[in-house]
XYZ file of N, CA, C and O in Angstrom:
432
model
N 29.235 47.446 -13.813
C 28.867 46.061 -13.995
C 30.142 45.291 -14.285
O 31.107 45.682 -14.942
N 29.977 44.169 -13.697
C 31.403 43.054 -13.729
C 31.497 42.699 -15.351
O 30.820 41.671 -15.386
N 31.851 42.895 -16.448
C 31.760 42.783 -17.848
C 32.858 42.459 -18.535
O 33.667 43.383 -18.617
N 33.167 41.439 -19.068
C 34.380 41.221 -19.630
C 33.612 40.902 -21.203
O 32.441 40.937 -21.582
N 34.883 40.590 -21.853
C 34.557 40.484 -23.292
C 35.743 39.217 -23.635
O 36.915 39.277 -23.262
N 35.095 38.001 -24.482
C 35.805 37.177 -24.506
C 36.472 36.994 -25.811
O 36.064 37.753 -26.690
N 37.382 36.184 -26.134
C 38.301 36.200 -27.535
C 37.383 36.477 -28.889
O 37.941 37.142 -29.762
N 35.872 35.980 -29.175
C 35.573 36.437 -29.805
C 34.440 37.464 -29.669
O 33.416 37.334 -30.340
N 34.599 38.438 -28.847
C 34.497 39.864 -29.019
C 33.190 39.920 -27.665
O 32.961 40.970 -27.063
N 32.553 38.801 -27.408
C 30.939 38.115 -26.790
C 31.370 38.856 -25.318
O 32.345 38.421 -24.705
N 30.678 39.864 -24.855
C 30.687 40.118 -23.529
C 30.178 38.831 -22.630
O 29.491 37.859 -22.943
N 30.948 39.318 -21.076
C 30.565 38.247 -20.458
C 29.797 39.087 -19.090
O 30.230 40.181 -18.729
N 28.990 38.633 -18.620
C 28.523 39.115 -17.228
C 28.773 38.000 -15.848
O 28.771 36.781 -16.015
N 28.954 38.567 -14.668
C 28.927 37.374 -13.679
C 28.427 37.992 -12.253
O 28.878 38.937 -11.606
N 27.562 37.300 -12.053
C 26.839 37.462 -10.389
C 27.321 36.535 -9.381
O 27.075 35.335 -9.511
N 27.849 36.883 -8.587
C 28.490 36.602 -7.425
C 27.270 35.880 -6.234
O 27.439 34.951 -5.445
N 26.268 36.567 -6.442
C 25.027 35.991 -5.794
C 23.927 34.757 -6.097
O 23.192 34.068 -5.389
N 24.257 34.865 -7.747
C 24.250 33.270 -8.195
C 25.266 32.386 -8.303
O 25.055 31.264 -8.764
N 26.223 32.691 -7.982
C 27.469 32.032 -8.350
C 27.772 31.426 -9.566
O 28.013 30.219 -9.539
N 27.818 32.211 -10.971
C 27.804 31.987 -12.082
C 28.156 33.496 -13.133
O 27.988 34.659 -12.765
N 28.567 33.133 -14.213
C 29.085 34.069 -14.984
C 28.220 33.934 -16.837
O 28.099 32.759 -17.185
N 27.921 34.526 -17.427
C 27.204 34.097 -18.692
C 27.957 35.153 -20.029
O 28.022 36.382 -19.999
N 28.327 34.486 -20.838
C 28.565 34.877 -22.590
C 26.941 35.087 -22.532
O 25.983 34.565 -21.962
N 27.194 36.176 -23.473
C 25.614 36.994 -24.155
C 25.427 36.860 -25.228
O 24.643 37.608 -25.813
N 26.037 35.930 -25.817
C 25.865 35.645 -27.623
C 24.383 34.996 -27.488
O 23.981 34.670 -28.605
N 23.428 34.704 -26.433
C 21.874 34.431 -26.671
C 21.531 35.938 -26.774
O 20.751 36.144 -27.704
N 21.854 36.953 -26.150
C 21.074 38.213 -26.066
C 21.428 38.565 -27.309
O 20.468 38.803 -28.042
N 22.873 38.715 -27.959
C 23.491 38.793 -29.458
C 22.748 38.292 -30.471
O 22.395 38.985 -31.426
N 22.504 37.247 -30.356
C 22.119 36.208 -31.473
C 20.330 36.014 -31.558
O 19.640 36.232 -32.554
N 19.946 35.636 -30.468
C 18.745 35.191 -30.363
C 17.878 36.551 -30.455
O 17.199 36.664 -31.475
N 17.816 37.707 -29.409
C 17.319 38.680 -28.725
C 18.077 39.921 -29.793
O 17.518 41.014 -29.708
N 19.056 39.869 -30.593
C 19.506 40.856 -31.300
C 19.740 42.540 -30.485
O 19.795 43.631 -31.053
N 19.831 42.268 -29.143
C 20.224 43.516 -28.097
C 21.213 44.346 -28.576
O 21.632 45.352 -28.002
N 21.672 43.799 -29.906
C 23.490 44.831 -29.949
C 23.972 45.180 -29.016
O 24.090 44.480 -28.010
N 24.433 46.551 -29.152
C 25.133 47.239 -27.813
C 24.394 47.544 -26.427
O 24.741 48.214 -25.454
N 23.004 46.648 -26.762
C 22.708 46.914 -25.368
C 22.361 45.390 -24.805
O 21.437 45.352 -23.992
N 22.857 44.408 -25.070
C 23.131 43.434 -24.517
C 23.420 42.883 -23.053
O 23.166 41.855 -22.426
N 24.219 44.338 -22.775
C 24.538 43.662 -21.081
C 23.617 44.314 -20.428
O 23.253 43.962 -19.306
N 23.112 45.383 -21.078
C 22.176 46.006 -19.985
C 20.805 45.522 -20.222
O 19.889 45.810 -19.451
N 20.610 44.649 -21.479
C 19.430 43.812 -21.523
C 19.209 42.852 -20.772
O 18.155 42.295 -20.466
N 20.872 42.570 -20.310
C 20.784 40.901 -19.527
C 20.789 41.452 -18.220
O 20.050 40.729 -17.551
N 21.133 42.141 -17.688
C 21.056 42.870 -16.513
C 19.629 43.456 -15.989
O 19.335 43.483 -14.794
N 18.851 43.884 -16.944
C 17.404 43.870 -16.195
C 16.731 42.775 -16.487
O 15.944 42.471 -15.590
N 16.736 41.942 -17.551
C 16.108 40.218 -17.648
C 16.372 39.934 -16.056
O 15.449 39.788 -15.255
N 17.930 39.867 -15.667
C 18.239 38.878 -14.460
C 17.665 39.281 -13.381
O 17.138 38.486 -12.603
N 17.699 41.054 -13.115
C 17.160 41.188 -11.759
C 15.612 40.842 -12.030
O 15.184 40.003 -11.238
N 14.457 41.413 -13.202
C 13.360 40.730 -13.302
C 13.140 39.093 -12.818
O 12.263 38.944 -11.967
N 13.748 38.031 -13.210
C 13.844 36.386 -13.093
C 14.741 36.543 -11.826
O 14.832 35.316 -11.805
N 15.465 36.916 -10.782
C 16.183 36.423 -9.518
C 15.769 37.691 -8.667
O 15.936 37.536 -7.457
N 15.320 38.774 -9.016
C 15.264 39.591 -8.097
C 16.077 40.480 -7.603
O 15.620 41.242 -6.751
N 17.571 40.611 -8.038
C 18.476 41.286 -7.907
C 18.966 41.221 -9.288
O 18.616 40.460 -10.190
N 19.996 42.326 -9.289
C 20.916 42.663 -10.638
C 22.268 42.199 -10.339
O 22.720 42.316 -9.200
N 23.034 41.609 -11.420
C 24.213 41.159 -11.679
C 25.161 41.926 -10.580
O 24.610 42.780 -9.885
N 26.238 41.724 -10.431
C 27.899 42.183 -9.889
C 28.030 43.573 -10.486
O 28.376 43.735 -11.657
N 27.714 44.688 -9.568
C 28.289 46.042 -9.423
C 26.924 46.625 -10.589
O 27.157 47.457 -11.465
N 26.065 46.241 -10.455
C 24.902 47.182 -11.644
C 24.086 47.603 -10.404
O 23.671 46.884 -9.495
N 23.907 49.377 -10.632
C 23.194 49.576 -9.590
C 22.385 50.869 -10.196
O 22.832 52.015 -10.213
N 21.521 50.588 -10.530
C 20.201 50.541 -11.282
C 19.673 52.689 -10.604
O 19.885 53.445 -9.656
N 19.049 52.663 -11.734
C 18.133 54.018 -11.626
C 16.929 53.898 -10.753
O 16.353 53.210 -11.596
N 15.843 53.992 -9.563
C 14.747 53.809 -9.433
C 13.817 54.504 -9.009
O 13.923 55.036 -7.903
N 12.831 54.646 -9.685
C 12.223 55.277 -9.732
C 10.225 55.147 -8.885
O 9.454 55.129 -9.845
N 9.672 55.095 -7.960
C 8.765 54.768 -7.329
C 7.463 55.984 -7.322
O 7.693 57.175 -7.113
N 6.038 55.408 -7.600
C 5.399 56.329 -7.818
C 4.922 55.956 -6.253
O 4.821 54.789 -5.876
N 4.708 56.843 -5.597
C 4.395 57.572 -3.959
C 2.700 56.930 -3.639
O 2.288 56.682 -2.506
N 2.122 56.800 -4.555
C 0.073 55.676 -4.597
C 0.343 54.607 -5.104
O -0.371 53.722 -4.635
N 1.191 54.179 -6.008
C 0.818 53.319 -6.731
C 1.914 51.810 -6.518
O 3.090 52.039 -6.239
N 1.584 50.738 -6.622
C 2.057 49.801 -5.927
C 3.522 49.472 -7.329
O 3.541 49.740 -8.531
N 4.374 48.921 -6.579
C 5.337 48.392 -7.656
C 6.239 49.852 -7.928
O 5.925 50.986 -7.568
N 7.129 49.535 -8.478
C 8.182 50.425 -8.779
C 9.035 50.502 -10.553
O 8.588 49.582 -11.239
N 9.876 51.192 -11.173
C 10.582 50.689 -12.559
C 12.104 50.532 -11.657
O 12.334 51.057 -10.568
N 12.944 49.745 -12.376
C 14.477 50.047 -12.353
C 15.148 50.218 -13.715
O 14.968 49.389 -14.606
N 15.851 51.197 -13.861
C 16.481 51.423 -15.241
C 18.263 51.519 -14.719
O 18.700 51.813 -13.606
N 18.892 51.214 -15.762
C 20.248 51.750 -16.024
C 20.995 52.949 -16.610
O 22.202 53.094 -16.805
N 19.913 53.814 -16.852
C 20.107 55.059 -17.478
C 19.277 56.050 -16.502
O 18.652 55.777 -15.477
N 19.470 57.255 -17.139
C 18.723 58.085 -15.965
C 17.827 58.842 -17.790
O 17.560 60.039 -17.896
N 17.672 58.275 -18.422
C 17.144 59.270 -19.312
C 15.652 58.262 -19.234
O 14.694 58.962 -18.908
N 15.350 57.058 -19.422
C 14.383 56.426 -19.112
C 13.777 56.068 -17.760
O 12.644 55.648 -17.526
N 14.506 56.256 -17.152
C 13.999 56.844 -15.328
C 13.833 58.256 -15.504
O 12.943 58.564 -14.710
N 14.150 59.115 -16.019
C 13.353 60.105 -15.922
C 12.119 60.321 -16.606
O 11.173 61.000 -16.205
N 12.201 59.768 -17.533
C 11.074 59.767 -18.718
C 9.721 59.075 -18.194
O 8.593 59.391 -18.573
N 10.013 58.134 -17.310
C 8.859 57.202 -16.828
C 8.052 58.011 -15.297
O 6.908 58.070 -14.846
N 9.657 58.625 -14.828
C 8.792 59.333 -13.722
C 7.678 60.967 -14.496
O 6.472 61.133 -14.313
N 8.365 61.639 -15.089
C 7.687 62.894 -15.574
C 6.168 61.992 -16.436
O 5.101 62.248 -15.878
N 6.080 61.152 -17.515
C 4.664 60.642 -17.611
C 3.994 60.045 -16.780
O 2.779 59.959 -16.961
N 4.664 59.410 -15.520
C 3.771 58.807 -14.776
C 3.185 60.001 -14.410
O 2.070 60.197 -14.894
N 3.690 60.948 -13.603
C 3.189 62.444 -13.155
C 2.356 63.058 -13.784
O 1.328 63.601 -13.380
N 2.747 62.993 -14.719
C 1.741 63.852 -16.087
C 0.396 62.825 -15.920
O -0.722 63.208 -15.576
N 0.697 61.717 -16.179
C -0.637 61.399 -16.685
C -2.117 60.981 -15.049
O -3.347 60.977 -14.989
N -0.856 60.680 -13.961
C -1.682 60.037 -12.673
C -1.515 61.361 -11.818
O -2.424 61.465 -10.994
N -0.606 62.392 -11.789
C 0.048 63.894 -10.921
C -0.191 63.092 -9.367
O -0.778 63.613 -8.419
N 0.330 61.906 -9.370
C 1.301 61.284 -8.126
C 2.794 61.680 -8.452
O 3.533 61.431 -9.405
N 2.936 62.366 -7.331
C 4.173 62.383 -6.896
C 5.032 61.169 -6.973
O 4.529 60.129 -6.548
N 6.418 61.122 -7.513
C 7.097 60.052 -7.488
C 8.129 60.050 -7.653
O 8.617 60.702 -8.575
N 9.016 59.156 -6.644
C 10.640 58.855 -6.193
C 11.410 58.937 -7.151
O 11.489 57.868 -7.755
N 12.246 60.038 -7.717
C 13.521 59.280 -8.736
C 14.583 59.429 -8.250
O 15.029 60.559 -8.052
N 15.547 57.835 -7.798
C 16.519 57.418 -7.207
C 17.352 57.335 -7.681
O 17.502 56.201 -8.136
N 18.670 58.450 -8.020
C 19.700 57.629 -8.989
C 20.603 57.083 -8.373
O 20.572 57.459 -7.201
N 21.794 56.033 -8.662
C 22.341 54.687 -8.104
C 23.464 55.680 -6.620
O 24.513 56.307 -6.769
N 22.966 55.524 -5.830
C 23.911 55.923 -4.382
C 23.979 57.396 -4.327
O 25.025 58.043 -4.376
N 22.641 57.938 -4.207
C 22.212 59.639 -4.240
C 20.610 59.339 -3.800
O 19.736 58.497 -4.007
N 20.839 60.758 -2.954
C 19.143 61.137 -2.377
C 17.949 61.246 -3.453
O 17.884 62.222 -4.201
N 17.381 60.615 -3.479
C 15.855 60.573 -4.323
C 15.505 62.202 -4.791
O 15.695 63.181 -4.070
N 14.963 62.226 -6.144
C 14.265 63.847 -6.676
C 12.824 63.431 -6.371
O 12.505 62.271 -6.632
N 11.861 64.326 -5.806
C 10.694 64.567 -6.049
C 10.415 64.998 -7.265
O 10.767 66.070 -7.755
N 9.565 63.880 -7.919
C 8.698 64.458 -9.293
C 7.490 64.626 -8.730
O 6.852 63.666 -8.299
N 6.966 66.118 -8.668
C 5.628 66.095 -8.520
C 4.979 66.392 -6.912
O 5.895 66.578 -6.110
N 4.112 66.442 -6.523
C 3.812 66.912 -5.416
C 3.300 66.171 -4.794
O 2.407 65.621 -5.438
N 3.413 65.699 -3.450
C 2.473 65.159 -2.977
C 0.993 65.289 -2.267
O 0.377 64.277 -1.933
């Protein structure tokens, strides 16, 4: 992710596809994200525009019946969402990590 940090300490993010850059002292201050601030603002943005910020390229994970998909930035909550979805629906489902062939969870 494109991430800078400005004189007083406030990460910055910037999308090239909005043509704009944002200080996170609302995610800091308002939203209390701590250290997970950029990656809070990073799934807020692709949720509200539909894509994710400059160079974030997301975990995803797709259940194989069921409509809609998750995107994560970690692979420990993309995995976690695919193994209960399985468990609880035993649909088979996509886990994509960022520029690698998809795992089958589950059978189809």
């Amino acid at each position: 992710m494109d991430e800078s940090t400005d004189e007083h300490g406030v990460p910055t993010v910037t999308c090239s596809r909005c043509d704009s850059e944002w200080e996170l002292d609302f995610e800091l201050d308002e939203l209390m994200a701590g250290n997970r601030a950029v990656e809070q603002f990073a799934l807020d943005h692709e949720r509200h525009t539909g894509h994710f910020p400059d160079d974030v390229t997301p975990w995803r994970v797709d259940c194989r019946r069921c409509p809609g998909g998750e995107a994560y930035l970690e692979e420990r909550p993309a995995r976690r969402w695919a193994l209960v979805h399985h468990r609880h629906t035993r649909h088979a489902v996509e886990l994509r990590p960022p520029g690698a062939e998809a795992e089958l969870i589950g059978e189809e």
